[in-house]
Amino acid sequence: MIDWGMPLTAVIGGAGKTCTAHLVRRMLEAGTDQKLGLITTRHSYLDEKILPAPQWSNWKEALPTTLGSMKHAGCTGVIVAMTVPMLEAGLSEGLRFQTAVVTSLQDCVEAERVCAFLAGRCELLVCSVDDEEGRYLAGRWTGKRHTYAEKRQEADINGRNLRVLPDRIEFEALTIEGIARVRLPVPGGFGLYHSLAALAVGHWFGIPLPRMAAILGSAGGVAGRMELHTLPKGGGVLIDSACTPEQMENLLLTAREMVEGRLLLVCGAPGDRNRSERKPLGEVISRMADRVILTADDPRTEPVEEICRDIRAGMTGRKGTVLPDREKAIRRALQWLEPGDLLILAGRGDRDTMLVGEEEVAFDERTVLRKAGVPI
């Protein structure tokens, strides 16, 4: 095991790991007076600076350099967000973690693999016990653990009485010591579990519950994750990175809770990748969105029209509009937007470039929105 002279925290899972990692960082920095670096699958964060993350192709080789630069900059710890495939590919071989926060897992087989990977290289496991996979993981873990839940009261920290509002969520956090009202200024009910994970970490390290509630109350959202921009005339625009059928369903379920009007959706699918997911993606968006424009999203070497045709194969009823130019697609959708509606720009998230052919070209949805008169 490599000793970096500072504690490492892993945030492991699928959906929600990046948002959870940001909240854990916020909780520990504000609650324990630390300076923490953060490495996600997309970016590295040092102080207020956003830097490129180690690339997948040389992640294992580049990680020591990134960690070393963070230590040199005065970080007292680093949080690393990772997927299960990254663990299985051996990209974190040799690392030892003070804490591992496990978010969503696919099944108990995946939970078993995570448990086997962490055994002997992690001091503390933090996980939810609301789902079967989390309970399996917690039951198999033989070391120190701290759990969180909304539905099951045997957890170390619980959330209850959730209220999902257009611009935030509110809930009550309970520990054996007391109760506090939490207000997270980020839209979307899934923020409850991100918050509970951060609360569980903070609780283990002795941060008082009222202090933790105050920290979450001042937390900001993550760029490109449920990033909401409200419009003066009513309604809004939501930017998110969702691109798989599962991610899209979760996004649209959450978005439906946020508005009384229609859900307008601009999305596509990456080219030269995951063709089998396109038809299921079409099924989800035709079932859950009111109006859809299919467009480019990193088409690479595939024609955008062919990608959209694959998505439309899964759509029923109205097949949606195909407009390959993403800027034109966004402008068209803005023309449809009425007070009370929510326009969702899915797939791009915080990216400011697009892969077209063999080139990486500049494309930032926020720039498109500003040019169209949306206040951002």
Coordinates of C-alpha atoms in Angstrom, one line a residue:
M1 CA 0.0 0.0 0.0
I2 CA 1.2 3.5 -0.8
D3 CA 1.3 5.9 2.1
W4 CA 0.6 9.4 0.8
G5 CA 0.9 11.0 4.3
M6 CA -2.6 12.3 4.1
P7 CA -6.0 10.4 4.4
L8 CA -7.8 9.4 1.2
T9 CA -11.5 9.1 0.9
A10 CA -13.1 7.0 -1.9
V11 CA -16.6 7.7 -3.1
I12 CA -17.6 4.6 -5.1
G13 CA -20.7 3.8 -7.2
G14 CA -22.7 4.8 -10.2
A15 CA -25.3 7.6 -10.3
G16 CA -24.8 10.2 -7.6
K17 CA -21.1 9.7 -6.7
T18 CA -19.9 13.0 -8.1
C19 CA -22.5 15.1 -6.2
T20 CA -21.9 13.0 -3.1
A21 CA -18.2 13.6 -3.4
H22 CA -18.6 17.3 -3.6
L23 CA -20.9 17.4 -0.5
V24 CA -18.5 15.2 1.5
R25 CA -15.7 17.6 0.6
R26 CA -17.8 20.6 1.6
M27 CA -18.8 18.9 4.9
L28 CA -15.3 17.9 5.9
E29 CA -13.6 21.2 4.9
A30 CA -16.1 23.3 6.7
G31 CA -16.7 21.0 9.7
T32 CA -13.2 19.9 10.5
D33 CA -11.1 22.9 9.2
Q34 CA -9.3 20.8 6.5
K35 CA -8.1 21.6 3.0
L36 CA -9.2 18.8 0.7
G37 CA -8.5 18.0 -2.9
L38 CA -11.1 16.3 -5.0
I39 CA -10.7 14.0 -8.0
T40 CA -13.7 13.0 -10.0
T41 CA -14.0 11.1 -13.3
R42 CA -14.3 14.5 -15.0
H43 CA -12.3 17.1 -13.1
S44 CA -9.8 17.7 -10.3
Y45 CA -10.6 20.4 -7.7
L46 CA -7.9 22.2 -5.7
D47 CA -9.1 25.2 -3.7
E48 CA -11.4 27.0 -6.1
K49 CA -9.5 25.9 -9.2
I50 CA -11.0 23.2 -11.6
L51 CA -8.3 21.2 -13.3
P52 CA -8.4 18.2 -15.7
A53 CA -8.8 14.8 -14.1
P54 CA -6.4 12.0 -14.9
Q55 CA -7.5 10.5 -18.2
W56 CA -8.9 7.0 -18.2
S57 CA -6.2 5.7 -20.6
N58 CA -3.4 6.6 -18.0
W59 CA -5.4 7.1 -14.9
K60 CA -3.3 4.8 -12.7
E61 CA 0.0 6.3 -13.9
A62 CA -1.2 10.0 -13.6
L63 CA -2.9 9.7 -10.2
P64 CA 0.3 9.8 -8.2
T65 CA 1.2 13.1 -9.9
T66 CA -2.2 14.6 -9.1
L67 CA -2.1 13.4 -5.5
G68 CA 1.4 14.7 -5.1
S69 CA 0.5 18.1 -6.4
M70 CA -2.4 18.3 -4.0
K71 CA -0.2 17.4 -1.1
H72 CA 2.4 20.0 -2.2
A73 CA -0.4 22.6 -2.3
G74 CA -1.2 21.9 1.4
C75 CA -4.1 19.5 1.2
T76 CA -4.6 17.5 4.4
G77 CA -6.6 14.9 2.5
V78 CA -8.0 14.0 -0.9
I79 CA -11.4 12.6 -2.0
V80 CA -11.4 10.4 -5.1
A81 CA -14.7 9.5 -6.9
M82 CA -14.5 6.2 -8.7
T83 CA -16.8 3.8 -10.6
V84 CA -16.8 0.1 -9.9
P85 CA -15.3 -0.7 -13.3
M86 CA -12.3 1.5 -12.3
L87 CA -11.8 -0.7 -9.2
E88 CA -12.0 -3.8 -11.3
A89 CA -9.5 -2.5 -13.8
G90 CA -7.0 -2.1 -11.0
L91 CA -6.7 1.7 -11.4
S92 CA -6.5 2.3 -7.7
E93 CA -4.3 -0.7 -6.9
G94 CA -1.9 0.2 -4.0
L95 CA -4.1 2.9 -2.5
R96 CA -5.3 2.8 1.1
F97 CA -8.4 4.7 2.1
Q98 CA -9.4 6.1 5.5
T99 CA -13.0 6.1 4.4
A100 CA -15.0 4.6 1.5
V101 CA -18.5 6.1 0.8
V102 CA -20.5 3.7 -1.4
T103 CA -23.4 5.2 -3.3
S104 CA -25.5 3.2 -5.8
L105 CA -24.6 -0.3 -6.8
Q106 CA -26.3 -2.5 -9.5
D107 CA -26.7 -5.7 -7.5
C108 CA -25.4 -7.8 -4.7
V109 CA -22.8 -9.4 -6.9
E110 CA -21.3 -5.9 -7.5
A111 CA -21.6 -5.2 -3.7
E112 CA -19.6 -8.4 -3.1
R113 CA -16.9 -7.2 -5.5
V114 CA -16.7 -3.8 -3.8
C115 CA -16.4 -5.5 -0.4
A116 CA -13.6 -7.7 -1.6
F117 CA -11.7 -4.8 -3.1
L118 CA -12.0 -2.6 0.1
A119 CA -11.1 -5.4 2.5
G120 CA -7.7 -4.7 4.0
R121 CA -7.3 -1.3 2.4
C122 CA -10.1 0.8 4.0
E123 CA -10.7 1.7 7.7
L124 CA -14.3 2.9 7.5
L125 CA -17.3 2.0 5.3
V126 CA -20.2 4.5 4.8
C127 CA -23.2 3.2 2.9
S128 CA -27.0 3.4 2.7
V129 CA -29.0 0.5 4.1
D130 CA -32.3 1.4 2.3
D131 CA -31.5 -0.8 -0.7
E132 CA -30.7 -4.5 -0.9
E133 CA -27.2 -3.9 -2.2
G134 CA -26.3 -1.6 0.6
R135 CA -27.6 -3.9 3.3
Y136 CA -25.7 -6.8 1.7
L137 CA -22.5 -4.7 1.7
A138 CA -23.0 -3.5 5.3
G139 CA -23.7 -7.1 6.4
R140 CA -20.6 -8.5 4.8
W141 CA -18.3 -5.7 6.0
T142 CA -16.2 -6.8 9.1
G143 CA -14.6 -3.4 9.9
K144 CA -15.9 -0.1 11.1
R145 CA -19.0 1.2 9.4
H146 CA -21.5 4.0 9.5
T147 CA -24.8 3.8 7.7
Y148 CA -27.6 6.2 6.5
A149 CA -31.2 5.7 5.3
E150 CA -34.5 7.3 4.8
K151 CA -36.7 4.2 5.0
R152 CA -35.0 2.0 7.6
Q153 CA -34.6 3.3 11.2
E154 CA -31.7 1.1 12.1
A155 CA -29.2 3.4 10.3
D156 CA -26.8 5.6 12.2
I157 CA -28.3 8.7 10.6
N158 CA -31.8 9.0 9.1
G159 CA -33.6 11.4 6.9
R160 CA -37.4 11.9 7.1
N161 CA -40.2 14.2 6.0
L162 CA -38.6 15.1 2.7
R163 CA -40.0 18.1 0.8
V164 CA -39.0 18.6 -2.9
L165 CA -39.3 22.2 -4.0
P166 CA -38.4 23.7 -7.3
D167 CA -35.0 25.1 -6.2
R168 CA -34.2 23.0 -3.1
I169 CA -35.0 20.0 -0.9
E170 CA -35.8 20.1 2.8
F171 CA -35.8 17.2 5.3
E172 CA -35.1 16.3 8.9
A173 CA -31.9 14.6 9.8
L174 CA -31.9 12.3 12.9
T175 CA -29.1 10.8 14.9
I176 CA -29.2 9.2 18.4
E177 CA -28.1 12.6 19.7
G178 CA -30.9 14.7 18.2
I179 CA -32.6 16.1 15.1
A180 CA -32.0 19.0 12.8
R181 CA -33.9 20.5 9.8
V182 CA -31.7 20.5 6.6
R183 CA -32.2 22.7 3.6
L184 CA -30.1 21.8 0.6
P185 CA -30.3 24.6 -2.1
V186 CA -30.0 22.1 -5.0
P187 CA -33.1 20.8 -6.8
G188 CA -34.0 17.1 -7.1
G189 CA -35.1 14.5 -4.5
F190 CA -32.0 12.4 -5.1
G191 CA -30.1 15.1 -3.2
L192 CA -31.5 13.5 -0.1
Y193 CA -29.2 10.5 -0.4
H194 CA -26.2 12.6 -1.4
S195 CA -26.8 14.8 1.7
L196 CA -27.3 11.8 4.0
A197 CA -24.0 10.3 2.9
A198 CA -22.2 13.6 3.7
L199 CA -24.0 13.8 7.0
A200 CA -23.0 10.2 7.8
V201 CA -19.3 11.0 7.1
G202 CA -19.5 14.2 9.2
H203 CA -21.3 12.5 12.0
W204 CA -18.6 9.8 12.2
F205 CA -15.9 12.5 12.5
G206 CA -17.7 14.3 15.3
I207 CA -19.2 17.3 13.6
P208 CA -22.3 18.4 15.6
L209 CA -25.6 17.9 13.8
P210 CA -26.7 21.6 13.8
R211 CA -23.3 22.5 12.3
M212 CA -23.7 19.9 9.6
A213 CA -27.2 21.2 8.7
A214 CA -25.8 24.7 8.4
I215 CA -23.0 23.5 6.1
L216 CA -25.4 21.8 3.8
G217 CA -27.6 24.9 3.8
S218 CA -24.8 26.9 2.3
A219 CA -23.6 24.2 -0.2
G220 CA -23.8 24.9 -3.9
G221 CA -24.7 22.6 -6.7
V222 CA -22.3 20.9 -9.1
A223 CA -21.9 22.4 -12.5
G224 CA -23.8 20.2 -15.0
R225 CA -25.6 18.2 -12.4
M226 CA -29.2 19.3 -11.9
E227 CA -28.0 22.8 -12.8
L228 CA -31.1 25.0 -12.8
H229 CA -31.5 28.4 -14.4
T230 CA -34.9 30.1 -13.8
L231 CA -36.4 32.5 -16.3
P232 CA -38.0 35.9 -15.5
K233 CA -41.2 34.9 -17.4
G234 CA -41.5 31.6 -15.4
G235 CA -40.2 28.1 -16.0
G236 CA -36.6 27.3 -16.4
V237 CA -33.7 25.5 -18.1
L238 CA -32.0 22.5 -16.5
I239 CA -28.6 21.3 -17.6
D240 CA -27.6 17.7 -16.6
S241 CA -25.1 15.0 -17.7
A242 CA -27.7 12.2 -17.8
C243 CA -27.2 10.1 -21.0
T244 CA -28.0 6.4 -20.2
P245 CA -31.6 5.1 -19.9
E246 CA -31.3 4.7 -16.1
Q247 CA -29.8 8.2 -15.7
M248 CA -32.4 9.7 -18.0
E249 CA -35.3 8.1 -16.1
N250 CA -34.0 9.3 -12.8
L251 CA -33.5 12.8 -14.2
L252 CA -37.0 13.0 -15.7
L253 CA -38.6 11.6 -12.5
T254 CA -36.9 14.3 -10.5
A255 CA -37.7 17.0 -13.0
R256 CA -41.4 16.1 -13.0
E257 CA -41.5 16.9 -9.3
M258 CA -40.1 20.4 -10.0
V259 CA -42.7 21.9 -12.3
E260 CA -46.4 22.0 -13.0
G261 CA -46.0 22.5 -16.8
R262 CA -44.4 20.5 -19.5
L263 CA -41.0 18.7 -19.7
L264 CA -39.2 19.7 -22.9
L265 CA -36.1 17.6 -23.6
V266 CA -33.1 18.1 -25.8
C267 CA -30.8 15.1 -25.9
G268 CA -28.9 12.6 -28.0
A269 CA -26.5 9.7 -27.6
P270 CA -22.7 9.4 -28.0
G271 CA -21.5 8.0 -31.3
D272 CA -19.3 4.9 -31.5
R273 CA -20.4 4.0 -28.0
N274 CA -23.1 1.8 -26.3
R275 CA -25.4 1.4 -29.3
S276 CA -27.5 -1.1 -27.3
E277 CA -28.6 1.7 -25.0
R278 CA -30.2 3.9 -27.7
K279 CA -33.5 2.1 -28.1
P280 CA -34.1 1.8 -24.3
L281 CA -33.2 5.5 -24.1
G282 CA -35.9 6.3 -26.7
E283 CA -38.5 4.3 -24.7
V284 CA -37.7 6.3 -21.5
I285 CA -37.8 9.7 -23.1
S286 CA -41.0 9.1 -25.1
R287 CA -42.8 7.8 -22.0
M288 CA -41.7 10.6 -19.7
A289 CA -41.0 13.8 -21.6
D290 CA -43.7 15.9 -23.2
R291 CA -41.8 17.2 -26.2
V292 CA -38.4 16.0 -27.4
I293 CA -35.7 17.2 -29.8
L294 CA -33.0 14.6 -30.7
T295 CA -29.7 16.1 -31.6
A296 CA -25.9 15.7 -31.4
D297 CA -24.0 14.6 -28.3
D298 CA -20.4 13.6 -29.1
P299 CA -21.3 11.9 -32.4
R300 CA -17.6 11.1 -33.2
T301 CA -17.5 9.3 -36.5
E302 CA -21.3 8.4 -36.7
P303 CA -23.8 10.5 -38.6
V304 CA -26.1 12.2 -36.0
E305 CA -29.1 11.3 -38.1
E306 CA -28.3 7.5 -37.7
I307 CA -27.8 7.9 -33.9
C308 CA -31.2 9.7 -33.7
R309 CA -32.8 6.9 -35.8
D310 CA -31.6 4.3 -33.3
I311 CA -33.1 6.3 -30.4
R312 CA -36.4 6.8 -32.3
A313 CA -36.7 3.0 -32.7
G314 CA -37.5 2.8 -29.0
M315 CA -40.0 5.7 -29.0
T316 CA -43.7 5.3 -29.2
G317 CA -46.4 7.8 -30.1
R318 CA -44.9 11.0 -31.2
K319 CA -41.3 10.3 -32.4
G320 CA -39.9 13.7 -31.5
T321 CA -38.1 16.2 -33.7
V322 CA -34.6 15.5 -35.1
L323 CA -32.4 18.5 -35.4
P324 CA -28.7 17.4 -35.7
D325 CA -27.2 20.9 -34.9
R326 CA -27.4 21.1 -31.1
E327 CA -27.3 24.9 -31.0
K328 CA -30.3 25.1 -33.4
A329 CA -32.0 22.4 -31.3
I330 CA -31.6 24.4 -28.1
R331 CA -32.9 27.6 -29.8
R332 CA -35.9 25.7 -31.2
A333 CA -36.8 24.3 -27.8
L334 CA -36.5 27.7 -26.2
Q335 CA -39.2 28.9 -28.6
W336 CA -41.5 26.2 -27.3
L337 CA -40.9 27.2 -23.6
E338 CA -43.9 28.6 -21.8
P339 CA -44.3 29.8 -18.2
G340 CA -44.3 26.8 -15.9
D341 CA -42.4 24.6 -18.4
L342 CA -38.9 23.1 -17.8
L343 CA -36.5 22.7 -20.6
I344 CA -33.9 19.9 -20.0
L345 CA -30.6 19.9 -21.8
A346 CA -29.4 16.3 -21.1
G347 CA -26.1 14.6 -21.8
R348 CA -23.5 17.4 -21.9
G349 CA -23.4 18.5 -18.3
D350 CA -20.4 20.7 -17.6
R351 CA -18.6 19.9 -20.8
D352 CA -17.5 22.7 -23.1
T353 CA -16.3 20.7 -26.1
M354 CA -17.9 18.1 -28.4
L355 CA -16.3 15.2 -30.2
V356 CA -17.2 15.5 -33.9
G357 CA -15.4 13.2 -36.3
E358 CA -11.8 13.0 -35.1
E359 CA -11.9 16.5 -33.7
E360 CA -12.8 18.1 -30.3
V361 CA -14.7 21.3 -31.1
A362 CA -15.7 24.1 -28.7
F363 CA -19.4 23.8 -27.6
D364 CA -20.8 25.1 -24.3
E365 CA -24.5 25.0 -23.8
R366 CA -24.3 28.0 -21.4
T367 CA -22.9 30.1 -24.1
V368 CA -25.7 29.1 -26.4
L369 CA -28.3 30.0 -23.7
R370 CA -26.6 33.4 -23.1
K371 CA -26.7 34.2 -26.8
A372 CA -30.4 33.3 -26.8
G373 CA -31.0 35.8 -24.0
V374 CA -31.3 33.3 -21.1
P375 CA -29.9 34.9 -17.9
I376 CA -27.1 32.8 -16.5

